[in-house]
Amino acid sequence: MPPLPLHDLHADLCARFSDFNGSEYVESYGDVVGEFRLLQESSALIDLGFRSRLCVIGPDRVPFLHGQVTNDIRKLKPGEGCLAALVDHKGKILSDLSVHRLNEELLLDFEPGLTERVSDRLNQFIIAEDVEIVDVAPHYGLLSVQGPKSSSAVESLNLGAAPPSEPRQVVALNHDTFGEIYLVNRARTGQPGFELYVPTGSLKSAFEALLAAVNSAGGDVCGDAALEQARILAGIPRYGVDMDESNLVSETGIAEEAISYSKGCYIGQEVIARIRTYGRAKRRFCRLTIETSGSDLPANGDLLHAGERKAGWITSATCAMDGSGVVALGYVSADFWDSGTPLTLKTKTDDLRAVVA
């Protein structure tokens, strides 16, 4: 497992490391509760260098990618972005993608460990197009500032431009110290958030400058454990945890944002259009509240029941902020997905009351 480029710096900050899909990340700096509080109340600096990053370059990059993903890439102007999905011919999701249109390339940000899958899929359909798929992760790091005070923290860096105001909007900057960087409006927890793509050679100095800025706003470093907790509470699905290649993109929690129903053809489009036209998905990604007095969280795959009928399953869970129980994400069958529907969650040790929220 290759270490993060800033592994030693994180180790000096008492980081605890783990891996996701074979990529090292910082799980925490020893205080998950405190780090979560920063995400909710202040600002937190997170090294997301373990995530996958590709660029699509070449004169035909926009029409090519437009024909490969679920969202409308043609409508993006330079500096704009969108969420999209890469699906197979059955409409099953292979990866979600945050797509940012730069002046000379399309930048794709997605989950770690999927670079080969996404690259191979895109390269497979390059026929006569003048397009190239480039792995830019070795050349650019990704630093994230999340939380309600993230904007003021980023502004204090005096990068030469105000933080972009629209979701997934990106601003390219030539910084005297960091070089060519890209500042993105990217919220990952339901709170405001911004991210910097920084050349690897400037990554350490950029991290230190961001940390000083975050500290000045009352924040500090944060690991993925707290970020995951905030994500789940916000009801945001994550590929590889809450969805995978067994899921139709139409049933996941990203469909409304990631699918354009007015664009032209792409692989999987017929299935997605048919679901929308003639019916609805058999199940839907939902947020649930679970009543429990125990300390163990429900596990991925724990089943939901309505009486004797199987009603779905859990994918992610975390403790509610007020200590009242558990907030979970998962899939619920069409007959039971209305808000307020009571269900029973069967764990290894107990039957718990769950309510579709």
Coordinates of C-alpha atoms in Angstrom, one line a residue:
M1 CA 0.0 0.0 0.0
P2 CA 1.7 3.3 -1.1
P3 CA 1.8 5.9 1.7
L4 CA 0.3 9.3 1.5
P5 CA 2.8 11.9 0.2
L6 CA 2.5 13.7 3.5
H7 CA 2.6 10.5 5.6
D8 CA 5.5 11.7 7.8
L9 CA 3.8 15.1 8.4
H10 CA 0.6 13.4 9.5
A11 CA 2.6 11.0 11.7
D12 CA 4.1 14.0 13.5
L13 CA 0.6 15.2 14.2
C14 CA -0.2 11.8 15.8
A15 CA -2.2 10.5 12.9
R16 CA -3.7 7.0 12.9
F17 CA -3.7 5.5 9.5
S18 CA -5.9 3.0 7.7
D19 CA -6.6 2.0 4.1
F20 CA -9.6 2.1 1.7
N21 CA -9.4 0.0 -1.5
G22 CA -5.6 -0.3 -1.0
S23 CA -5.0 3.5 -0.5
E24 CA -3.7 4.9 2.8
Y25 CA -5.6 7.6 4.5
V26 CA -5.7 9.3 7.9
E27 CA -8.4 7.7 10.0
S28 CA -8.1 10.2 12.8
Y29 CA -5.6 12.2 14.9
G30 CA -6.8 10.6 18.1
D31 CA -9.9 12.5 18.8
V32 CA -12.8 11.6 16.5
V33 CA -15.4 13.4 18.6
G34 CA -13.4 16.6 18.6
E35 CA -12.7 16.4 14.9
F36 CA -16.4 15.8 14.2
R37 CA -17.2 18.9 16.3
L38 CA -14.8 21.0 14.1
L39 CA -16.7 19.9 11.0
Q40 CA -20.0 21.0 12.5
E41 CA -18.9 24.2 14.3
S42 CA -15.7 25.5 12.8
S43 CA -13.4 24.3 10.0
A44 CA -11.3 21.1 9.5
L45 CA -8.4 20.4 7.2
I46 CA -8.4 16.9 5.6
D47 CA -5.9 15.3 3.3
L48 CA -7.8 13.6 0.5
G49 CA -4.8 12.7 -1.4
F50 CA -5.8 9.0 -1.3
R51 CA -8.8 9.7 -3.7
S52 CA -8.5 9.0 -7.4
R53 CA -8.0 11.8 -9.9
L54 CA -8.0 11.6 -13.7
C55 CA -7.9 14.3 -16.4
V56 CA -9.6 13.9 -19.8
I57 CA -7.6 15.9 -22.3
G58 CA -7.6 16.4 -26.1
P59 CA -9.8 18.4 -28.5
D60 CA -12.7 15.9 -28.3
R61 CA -12.7 15.6 -24.5
V62 CA -16.1 17.3 -23.9
P63 CA -18.2 15.4 -26.5
F64 CA -16.4 12.1 -25.6
L65 CA -17.1 12.3 -21.9
H66 CA -20.6 13.6 -22.6
G67 CA -21.3 10.3 -24.4
Q68 CA -19.9 8.2 -21.5
V69 CA -21.6 9.5 -18.3
T70 CA -25.1 10.2 -17.1
N71 CA -25.0 14.0 -16.8
D72 CA -24.8 16.8 -19.4
I73 CA -21.1 17.6 -19.8
R74 CA -21.7 19.8 -22.9
K75 CA -23.5 22.4 -20.9
L76 CA -20.6 23.0 -18.5
K77 CA -18.7 26.2 -19.1
P78 CA -15.0 26.4 -18.1
G79 CA -14.9 26.8 -14.3
E80 CA -18.2 24.8 -13.8
G81 CA -18.7 21.3 -12.5
C82 CA -21.3 18.6 -11.9
L83 CA -21.8 15.2 -10.4
A84 CA -22.1 12.3 -12.9
A85 CA -22.1 8.6 -12.9
L86 CA -20.4 6.0 -15.1
V87 CA -22.7 3.1 -15.6
D88 CA -22.8 -0.2 -17.6
H89 CA -25.2 -1.2 -20.3
K90 CA -27.7 -2.4 -17.6
G91 CA -27.6 1.0 -15.8
K92 CA -25.5 -0.4 -12.9
I93 CA -23.2 2.2 -11.4
L94 CA -19.4 1.7 -11.9
S95 CA -18.4 4.9 -10.2
D96 CA -19.7 8.3 -9.3
L97 CA -17.6 11.2 -10.6
S98 CA -17.2 14.8 -9.6
V99 CA -16.5 16.5 -13.0
H100 CA -14.9 19.9 -13.3
R101 CA -14.4 21.6 -16.6
L102 CA -11.0 23.4 -16.8
N103 CA -9.7 25.4 -19.7
E104 CA -7.8 22.6 -21.3
E105 CA -9.0 19.4 -19.5
L106 CA -11.9 17.8 -17.7
L107 CA -10.9 16.9 -14.1
L108 CA -12.5 13.8 -12.5
D109 CA -12.5 13.2 -8.8
F110 CA -13.7 9.9 -7.4
E111 CA -13.2 7.2 -4.8
P112 CA -9.8 5.6 -4.2
G113 CA -8.9 2.3 -5.9
L114 CA -11.0 2.9 -9.0
T115 CA -8.5 4.6 -11.2
E116 CA -7.9 1.4 -13.3
R117 CA -11.6 0.6 -13.6
V118 CA -12.6 4.1 -14.7
S119 CA -9.5 4.5 -17.0
D120 CA -10.1 1.1 -18.7
R121 CA -13.8 1.8 -19.2
L122 CA -13.1 5.2 -20.8
N123 CA -10.2 4.0 -22.9
Q124 CA -12.3 1.1 -24.2
F125 CA -14.6 3.5 -26.0
I126 CA -12.0 5.9 -27.5
I127 CA -12.3 5.0 -31.2
A128 CA -11.6 8.0 -33.5
E129 CA -11.8 10.7 -30.9
D130 CA -8.7 12.8 -30.1
V131 CA -8.8 12.1 -26.4
E132 CA -6.4 10.9 -23.7
I133 CA -7.0 9.7 -20.2
V134 CA -4.3 10.8 -17.7
D135 CA -3.8 9.8 -14.1
V136 CA -2.9 13.1 -12.4
A137 CA -3.0 11.7 -8.8
P138 CA 0.9 11.4 -8.7
H139 CA 1.2 15.0 -9.8
Y140 CA -1.5 16.8 -7.8
G141 CA -2.5 16.4 -4.2
L142 CA -6.0 17.2 -2.8
L143 CA -6.5 19.1 0.4
S144 CA -10.0 19.8 1.8
V145 CA -11.3 22.4 4.2
Q146 CA -14.8 21.5 5.5
G147 CA -17.1 23.2 8.0
P148 CA -19.1 26.4 8.5
K149 CA -15.9 28.6 8.8
S150 CA -14.1 27.0 5.8
S151 CA -14.7 30.0 3.6
S152 CA -13.1 32.5 6.0
A153 CA -10.1 30.1 6.5
V154 CA -9.6 29.8 2.7
E155 CA -10.0 33.6 2.2
S156 CA -7.2 34.2 4.8
L157 CA -4.7 32.5 2.5
N158 CA -5.0 35.4 0.0
L159 CA -4.8 33.2 -3.0
G160 CA -5.7 35.9 -5.4
A161 CA -9.3 35.1 -5.9
A162 CA -12.4 34.7 -3.7
P163 CA -13.6 31.1 -3.0
P164 CA -16.0 30.1 -5.7
S165 CA -19.6 30.5 -4.7
E166 CA -21.4 27.7 -6.7
P167 CA -21.2 24.0 -5.9
R168 CA -18.3 22.3 -7.8
Q169 CA -17.3 25.6 -9.3
V170 CA -13.5 25.8 -9.8
V171 CA -11.0 28.6 -10.1
A172 CA -7.5 28.2 -11.6
L173 CA -4.8 30.2 -9.9
N174 CA -1.1 30.8 -10.4
H175 CA 0.3 31.2 -6.9
D176 CA 3.7 32.5 -6.1
T177 CA 4.5 29.7 -3.7
F178 CA 2.3 26.8 -4.6
G179 CA 2.4 27.1 -8.4
E180 CA -0.7 26.3 -10.6
I181 CA -3.5 25.4 -8.2
Y182 CA -7.2 24.8 -8.5
L183 CA -9.7 26.0 -5.8
V184 CA -13.0 24.2 -5.8
N185 CA -16.3 24.7 -4.0
R186 CA -16.8 21.2 -2.8
A187 CA -19.0 20.4 0.3
R188 CA -18.7 16.9 1.5
T189 CA -20.8 17.0 4.8
G190 CA -23.8 19.3 4.1
Q191 CA -21.7 22.1 5.5
P192 CA -19.7 24.6 3.3
G193 CA -16.4 23.2 2.0
F194 CA -13.6 24.0 -0.3
E195 CA -10.7 22.0 -1.8
L196 CA -7.3 22.7 -3.3
Y197 CA -5.6 20.7 -6.0
V198 CA -1.9 21.4 -5.4
P199 CA 1.2 20.2 -7.3
T200 CA 2.8 17.4 -5.3
G201 CA 6.0 19.4 -4.9
S202 CA 4.1 22.2 -3.1
L203 CA 1.9 19.9 -1.1
K204 CA 3.7 20.2 2.2
S205 CA 3.9 24.0 2.1
A206 CA 0.2 24.3 1.1
F207 CA -0.9 21.9 3.9
E208 CA 1.1 24.0 6.4
A209 CA -0.4 27.2 5.1
L210 CA -3.9 25.8 5.2
L211 CA -3.4 24.4 8.7
A212 CA -2.4 27.8 9.9
A213 CA -5.4 29.4 8.2
V214 CA -7.7 26.8 9.7
N215 CA -6.2 27.2 13.2
S216 CA -6.8 31.0 12.9
A217 CA -10.5 30.2 12.3
G218 CA -10.6 28.0 15.4
G219 CA -10.2 24.7 13.4
D220 CA -7.6 22.0 13.1
V221 CA -6.8 18.7 11.3
C222 CA -9.4 16.0 10.8
G223 CA -9.4 12.4 9.7
D224 CA -11.8 10.3 7.7
A225 CA -13.6 8.8 10.6
A226 CA -15.1 12.1 11.6
L227 CA -15.7 13.0 8.0
E228 CA -17.6 9.7 7.5
Q229 CA -19.8 10.4 10.6
A230 CA -20.7 13.9 9.2
R231 CA -21.4 12.4 5.8
I232 CA -23.8 9.8 7.1
L233 CA -25.7 12.3 9.3
A234 CA -26.1 14.5 6.2
G235 CA -27.5 11.5 4.2
I236 CA -24.8 11.6 1.5
P237 CA -24.1 8.2 -0.1
R238 CA -20.5 7.0 -0.8
Y239 CA -19.5 4.7 -3.6
G240 CA -18.0 1.5 -2.2
V241 CA -20.0 1.8 1.0
D242 CA -23.5 2.7 0.2
M243 CA -23.6 1.8 -3.5
D244 CA -21.6 -0.4 -5.9
E245 CA -21.9 -2.1 -9.2
S246 CA -24.9 -4.1 -8.0
N247 CA -27.0 -0.9 -7.8
L248 CA -28.9 0.8 -10.5
V249 CA -27.9 4.4 -10.5
S250 CA -31.6 5.3 -10.5
E251 CA -32.0 3.8 -7.0
T252 CA -29.0 5.5 -5.4
G253 CA -29.1 8.8 -3.6
I254 CA -27.2 10.6 -6.4
A255 CA -29.8 10.1 -9.2
E256 CA -31.5 13.5 -8.9
E257 CA -28.2 15.4 -9.1
A258 CA -26.2 13.1 -11.4
I259 CA -28.6 12.2 -14.2
S260 CA -29.7 14.4 -17.1
Y261 CA -32.8 13.0 -18.8
S262 CA -32.7 15.5 -21.7
K263 CA -29.2 14.8 -23.0
G264 CA -28.4 12.4 -25.8
C265 CA -27.4 8.7 -25.8
Y266 CA -24.8 7.2 -23.5
I267 CA -24.1 3.6 -22.3
G268 CA -26.9 2.6 -20.0
Q269 CA -29.2 5.4 -21.0
E270 CA -32.0 3.2 -22.3
V271 CA -32.4 1.4 -19.0
I272 CA -32.3 4.6 -17.0
A273 CA -34.9 6.2 -19.3
R274 CA -37.2 3.2 -19.2
I275 CA -37.2 3.2 -15.4
R276 CA -38.2 6.8 -15.4
T277 CA -40.8 6.5 -18.2
Y278 CA -42.6 3.2 -17.3
G279 CA -42.2 2.8 -13.6
R280 CA -39.9 3.4 -10.7
A281 CA -37.0 1.8 -9.1
K282 CA -37.9 -1.2 -6.9
R283 CA -35.9 0.3 -4.0
R284 CA -34.6 3.7 -3.0
F285 CA -31.7 5.0 -1.0
C286 CA -33.1 6.3 2.3
R287 CA -32.1 7.8 5.6
L288 CA -33.4 6.1 8.7
T289 CA -33.5 6.7 12.5
I290 CA -33.0 3.6 14.7
E291 CA -33.8 3.3 18.4
T292 CA -31.1 1.5 20.3
S293 CA -29.7 1.6 23.8
G294 CA -26.7 -0.5 22.9
S295 CA -23.2 0.8 21.9
D296 CA -22.8 -1.4 18.8
L297 CA -23.7 0.2 15.5
P298 CA -25.7 -1.7 12.9
A299 CA -23.5 -3.3 10.3
N300 CA -23.5 -3.0 6.5
G301 CA -26.0 -5.6 5.2
D302 CA -28.2 -5.8 8.4
L303 CA -31.7 -6.5 7.1
L304 CA -34.8 -4.3 7.5
H305 CA -38.2 -6.0 7.8
A306 CA -41.9 -5.0 7.7
G307 CA -43.5 -7.8 9.6
E308 CA -42.4 -11.0 7.9
R309 CA -41.5 -9.2 4.7
K310 CA -38.0 -8.2 3.8
A311 CA -38.0 -4.4 3.4
G312 CA -34.3 -3.5 2.7
W313 CA -30.9 -3.3 4.3
I314 CA -28.5 -0.9 6.0
T315 CA -25.3 0.3 4.4
S316 CA -23.9 2.9 6.8
A317 CA -24.7 4.0 10.4
T318 CA -23.5 6.4 13.0
C319 CA -24.6 7.8 16.3
A320 CA -27.1 10.7 16.3
M321 CA -25.6 14.0 17.4
D322 CA -28.0 14.3 20.4
G323 CA -27.3 10.8 21.6
S324 CA -30.9 9.7 21.0
G325 CA -30.0 6.7 18.9
V326 CA -28.6 5.9 15.5
V327 CA -28.8 7.5 12.1
A328 CA -28.5 5.0 9.2
L329 CA -28.4 5.0 5.5
G330 CA -29.6 2.1 3.4
Y331 CA -32.1 0.8 0.8
V332 CA -35.8 0.4 1.3
S333 CA -38.3 -1.3 -1.0
A334 CA -40.9 0.7 -2.8
D335 CA -43.8 -0.4 -0.6
F336 CA -42.1 1.0 2.5
W337 CA -40.0 4.1 1.5
D338 CA -42.5 6.8 2.6
S339 CA -41.2 9.0 5.3
G340 CA -42.4 7.9 8.8
T341 CA -42.8 4.2 7.9
P342 CA -41.8 2.0 10.9
L343 CA -39.6 -1.0 10.2
T344 CA -37.7 -3.6 12.2
L345 CA -33.9 -3.8 11.9
K346 CA -32.5 -7.2 12.6
T347 CA -28.9 -7.2 13.8
K348 CA -26.8 -10.0 15.0
T349 CA -27.8 -9.4 18.6
D350 CA -31.2 -7.7 18.6
D351 CA -34.3 -6.5 16.8
L352 CA -34.5 -2.7 16.7
R353 CA -37.1 -0.2 15.7
A354 CA -36.3 1.8 12.6
V355 CA -38.2 4.6 11.0
V356 CA -37.7 5.9 7.4
A357 CA -36.7 9.5 7.7

